[in-house]
CSV table of C-alpha atoms in Angstrom, one decimal:
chain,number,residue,atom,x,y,z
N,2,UNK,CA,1.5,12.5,25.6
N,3,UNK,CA,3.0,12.1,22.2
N,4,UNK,CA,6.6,10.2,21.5
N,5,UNK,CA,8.5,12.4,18.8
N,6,UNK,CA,11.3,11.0,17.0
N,7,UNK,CA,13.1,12.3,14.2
N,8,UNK,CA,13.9,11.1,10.6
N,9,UNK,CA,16.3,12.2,7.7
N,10,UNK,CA,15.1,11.1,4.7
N,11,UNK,CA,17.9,9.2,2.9
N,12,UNK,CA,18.7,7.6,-0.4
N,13,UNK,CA,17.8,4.1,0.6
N,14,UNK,CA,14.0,5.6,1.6
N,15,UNK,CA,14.0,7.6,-2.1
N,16,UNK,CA,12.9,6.3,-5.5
N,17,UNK,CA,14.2,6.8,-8.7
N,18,UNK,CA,11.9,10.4,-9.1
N,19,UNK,CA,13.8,11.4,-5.5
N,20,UNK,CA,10.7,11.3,-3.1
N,21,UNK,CA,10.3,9.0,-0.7
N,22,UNK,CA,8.9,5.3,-1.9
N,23,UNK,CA,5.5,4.6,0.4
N,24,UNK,CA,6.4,1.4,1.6
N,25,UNK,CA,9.6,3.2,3.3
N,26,UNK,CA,7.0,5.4,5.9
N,27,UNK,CA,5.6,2.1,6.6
N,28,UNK,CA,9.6,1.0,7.7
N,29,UNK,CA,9.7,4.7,9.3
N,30,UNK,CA,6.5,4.2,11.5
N,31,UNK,CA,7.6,0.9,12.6
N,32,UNK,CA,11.1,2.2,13.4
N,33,UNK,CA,9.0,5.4,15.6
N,34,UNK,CA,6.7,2.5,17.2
N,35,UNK,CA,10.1,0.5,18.3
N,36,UNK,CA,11.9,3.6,19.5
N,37,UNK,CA,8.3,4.8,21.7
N,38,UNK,CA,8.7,1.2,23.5
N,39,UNK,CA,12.5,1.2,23.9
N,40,UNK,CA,13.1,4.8,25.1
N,41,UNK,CA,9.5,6.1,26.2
N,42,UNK,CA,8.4,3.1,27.8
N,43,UNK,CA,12.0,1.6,28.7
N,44,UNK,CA,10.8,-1.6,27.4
N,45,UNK,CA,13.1,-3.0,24.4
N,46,UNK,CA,11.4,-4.7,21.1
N,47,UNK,CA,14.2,-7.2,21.4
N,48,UNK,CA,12.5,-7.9,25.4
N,49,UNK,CA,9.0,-8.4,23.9
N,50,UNK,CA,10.0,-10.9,21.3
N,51,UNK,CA,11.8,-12.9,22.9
N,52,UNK,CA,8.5,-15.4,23.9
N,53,UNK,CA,5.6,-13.7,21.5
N,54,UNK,CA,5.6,-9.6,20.1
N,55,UNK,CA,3.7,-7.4,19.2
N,56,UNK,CA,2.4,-7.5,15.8
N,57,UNK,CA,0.4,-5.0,13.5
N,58,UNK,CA,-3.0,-6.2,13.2
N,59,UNK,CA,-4.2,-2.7,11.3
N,60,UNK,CA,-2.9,-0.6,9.7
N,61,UNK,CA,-3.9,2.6,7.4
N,62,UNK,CA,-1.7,5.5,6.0
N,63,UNK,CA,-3.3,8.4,4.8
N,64,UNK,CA,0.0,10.5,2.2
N,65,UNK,CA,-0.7,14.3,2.3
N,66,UNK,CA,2.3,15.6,0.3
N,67,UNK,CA,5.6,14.0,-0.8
N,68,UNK,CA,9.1,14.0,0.8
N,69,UNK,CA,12.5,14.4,-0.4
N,70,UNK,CA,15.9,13.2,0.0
N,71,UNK,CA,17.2,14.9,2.5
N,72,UNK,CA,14.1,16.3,4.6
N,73,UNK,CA,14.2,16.3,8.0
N,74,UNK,CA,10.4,14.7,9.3
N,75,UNK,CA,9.5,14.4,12.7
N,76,UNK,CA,7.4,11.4,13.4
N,77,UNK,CA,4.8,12.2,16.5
N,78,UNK,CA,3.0,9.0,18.2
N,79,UNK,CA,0.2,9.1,20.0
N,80,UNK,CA,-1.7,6.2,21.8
N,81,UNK,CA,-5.4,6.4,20.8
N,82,UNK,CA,-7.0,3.5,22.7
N,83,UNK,CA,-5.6,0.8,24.9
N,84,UNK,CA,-7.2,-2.6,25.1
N,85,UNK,CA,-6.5,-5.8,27.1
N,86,UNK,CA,-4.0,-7.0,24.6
N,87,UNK,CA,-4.0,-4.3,21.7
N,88,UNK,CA,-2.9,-0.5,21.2
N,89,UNK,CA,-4.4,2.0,18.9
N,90,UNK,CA,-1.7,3.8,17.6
N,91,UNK,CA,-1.7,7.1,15.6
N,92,UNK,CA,1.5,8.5,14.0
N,93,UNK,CA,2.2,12.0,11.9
N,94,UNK,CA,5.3,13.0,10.0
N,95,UNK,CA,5.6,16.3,9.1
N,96,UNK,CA,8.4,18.5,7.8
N,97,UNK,CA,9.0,22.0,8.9
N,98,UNK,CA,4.8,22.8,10.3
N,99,UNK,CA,3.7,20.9,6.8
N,100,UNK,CA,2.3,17.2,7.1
N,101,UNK,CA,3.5,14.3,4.8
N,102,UNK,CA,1.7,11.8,6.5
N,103,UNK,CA,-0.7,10.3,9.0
N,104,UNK,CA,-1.3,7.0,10.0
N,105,UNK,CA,-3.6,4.9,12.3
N,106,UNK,CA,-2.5,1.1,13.1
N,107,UNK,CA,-3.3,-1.3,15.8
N,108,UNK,CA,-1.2,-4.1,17.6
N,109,UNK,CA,-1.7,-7.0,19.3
N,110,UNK,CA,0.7,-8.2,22.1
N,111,UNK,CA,0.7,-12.1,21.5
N,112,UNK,CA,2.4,-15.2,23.1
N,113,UNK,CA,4.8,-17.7,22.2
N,114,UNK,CA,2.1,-19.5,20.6
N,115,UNK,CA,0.6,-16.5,18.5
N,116,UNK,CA,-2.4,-16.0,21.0
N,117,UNK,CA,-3.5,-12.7,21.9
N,118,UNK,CA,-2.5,-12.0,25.7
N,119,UNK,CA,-3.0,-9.4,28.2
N,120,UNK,CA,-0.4,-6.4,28.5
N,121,UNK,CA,1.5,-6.7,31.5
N,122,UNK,CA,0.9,-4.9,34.7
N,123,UNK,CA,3.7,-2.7,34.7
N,124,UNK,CA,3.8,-1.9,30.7
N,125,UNK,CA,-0.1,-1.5,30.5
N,126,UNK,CA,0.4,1.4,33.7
N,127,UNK,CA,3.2,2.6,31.4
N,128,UNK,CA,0.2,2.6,28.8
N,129,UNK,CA,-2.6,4.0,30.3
N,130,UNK,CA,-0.6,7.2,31.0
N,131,UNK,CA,0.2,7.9,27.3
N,132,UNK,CA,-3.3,7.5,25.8
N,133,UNK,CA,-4.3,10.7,24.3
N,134,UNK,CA,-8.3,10.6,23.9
N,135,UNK,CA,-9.6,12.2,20.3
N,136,UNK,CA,-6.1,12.1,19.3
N,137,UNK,CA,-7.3,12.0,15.4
């Protein structure tokens, strides 16, 4: 079950040749992973950091063709693997059918005090029904 979310390409995510600056898909696959746990799993980023988060332990981008100010990208998640504390994550942007991106990352769900710590019951059932096997 993939999480979809859409994303204009603006002038803050452009450089100074008008395509989109890398580090800005890194802000734009962050911003998909926060919107999959607020809307798709209805729990809010704001809820899981208030003692701990969820951190990126991994993370690797793979840039297929560049974007422009003004393109309209669709970000697609996908959970690839679901451990007691982490989530394999894979996310692809593509623009009109052609890809501009894809990207593999993996976060940790940690405690107050940094630790690694076991998803909670009712988020890891919320889990275990998105992960998509051989979603690469």
């Amino acid at each position: 079950m993939r999480f979809v979310m859409p994303q204009k390409v603006k002038f803050k995510h452009c450089d100074p040749a008008g395509i989109v600056f890398y580090p800005r898909y890194f802000e734009m696959i962050n911003d998909c992973v926060e919107a999959f746990f607020d809307e798709a799993l209805e729990v809010p980023f704001e809820d899981l950091h208030q003692d701990g988060g969820v951190p990126t332990a991994e993370i690797s981008v793979q840039f297929t063709a560049p974007s422009r100010h003004g393109d309209r990208l669709e970000l697609a998640l996908s959970c690839t693997r679901l451990g007691r504390s982490s989530l394999g994550l894979r996310v692809e942007a593509t623009c009109e059918g052609e890809r501009r991106f894809v990207g593999t990352s993996t976060l940790v769900l940690i405690d107050g005090a940094g630790k690694s710590t076991p998803w909670p019951p009712h988020l890891r059932r919320q889990l275990e029904m998105r992960v998509v096997r051989n979603a690469a």
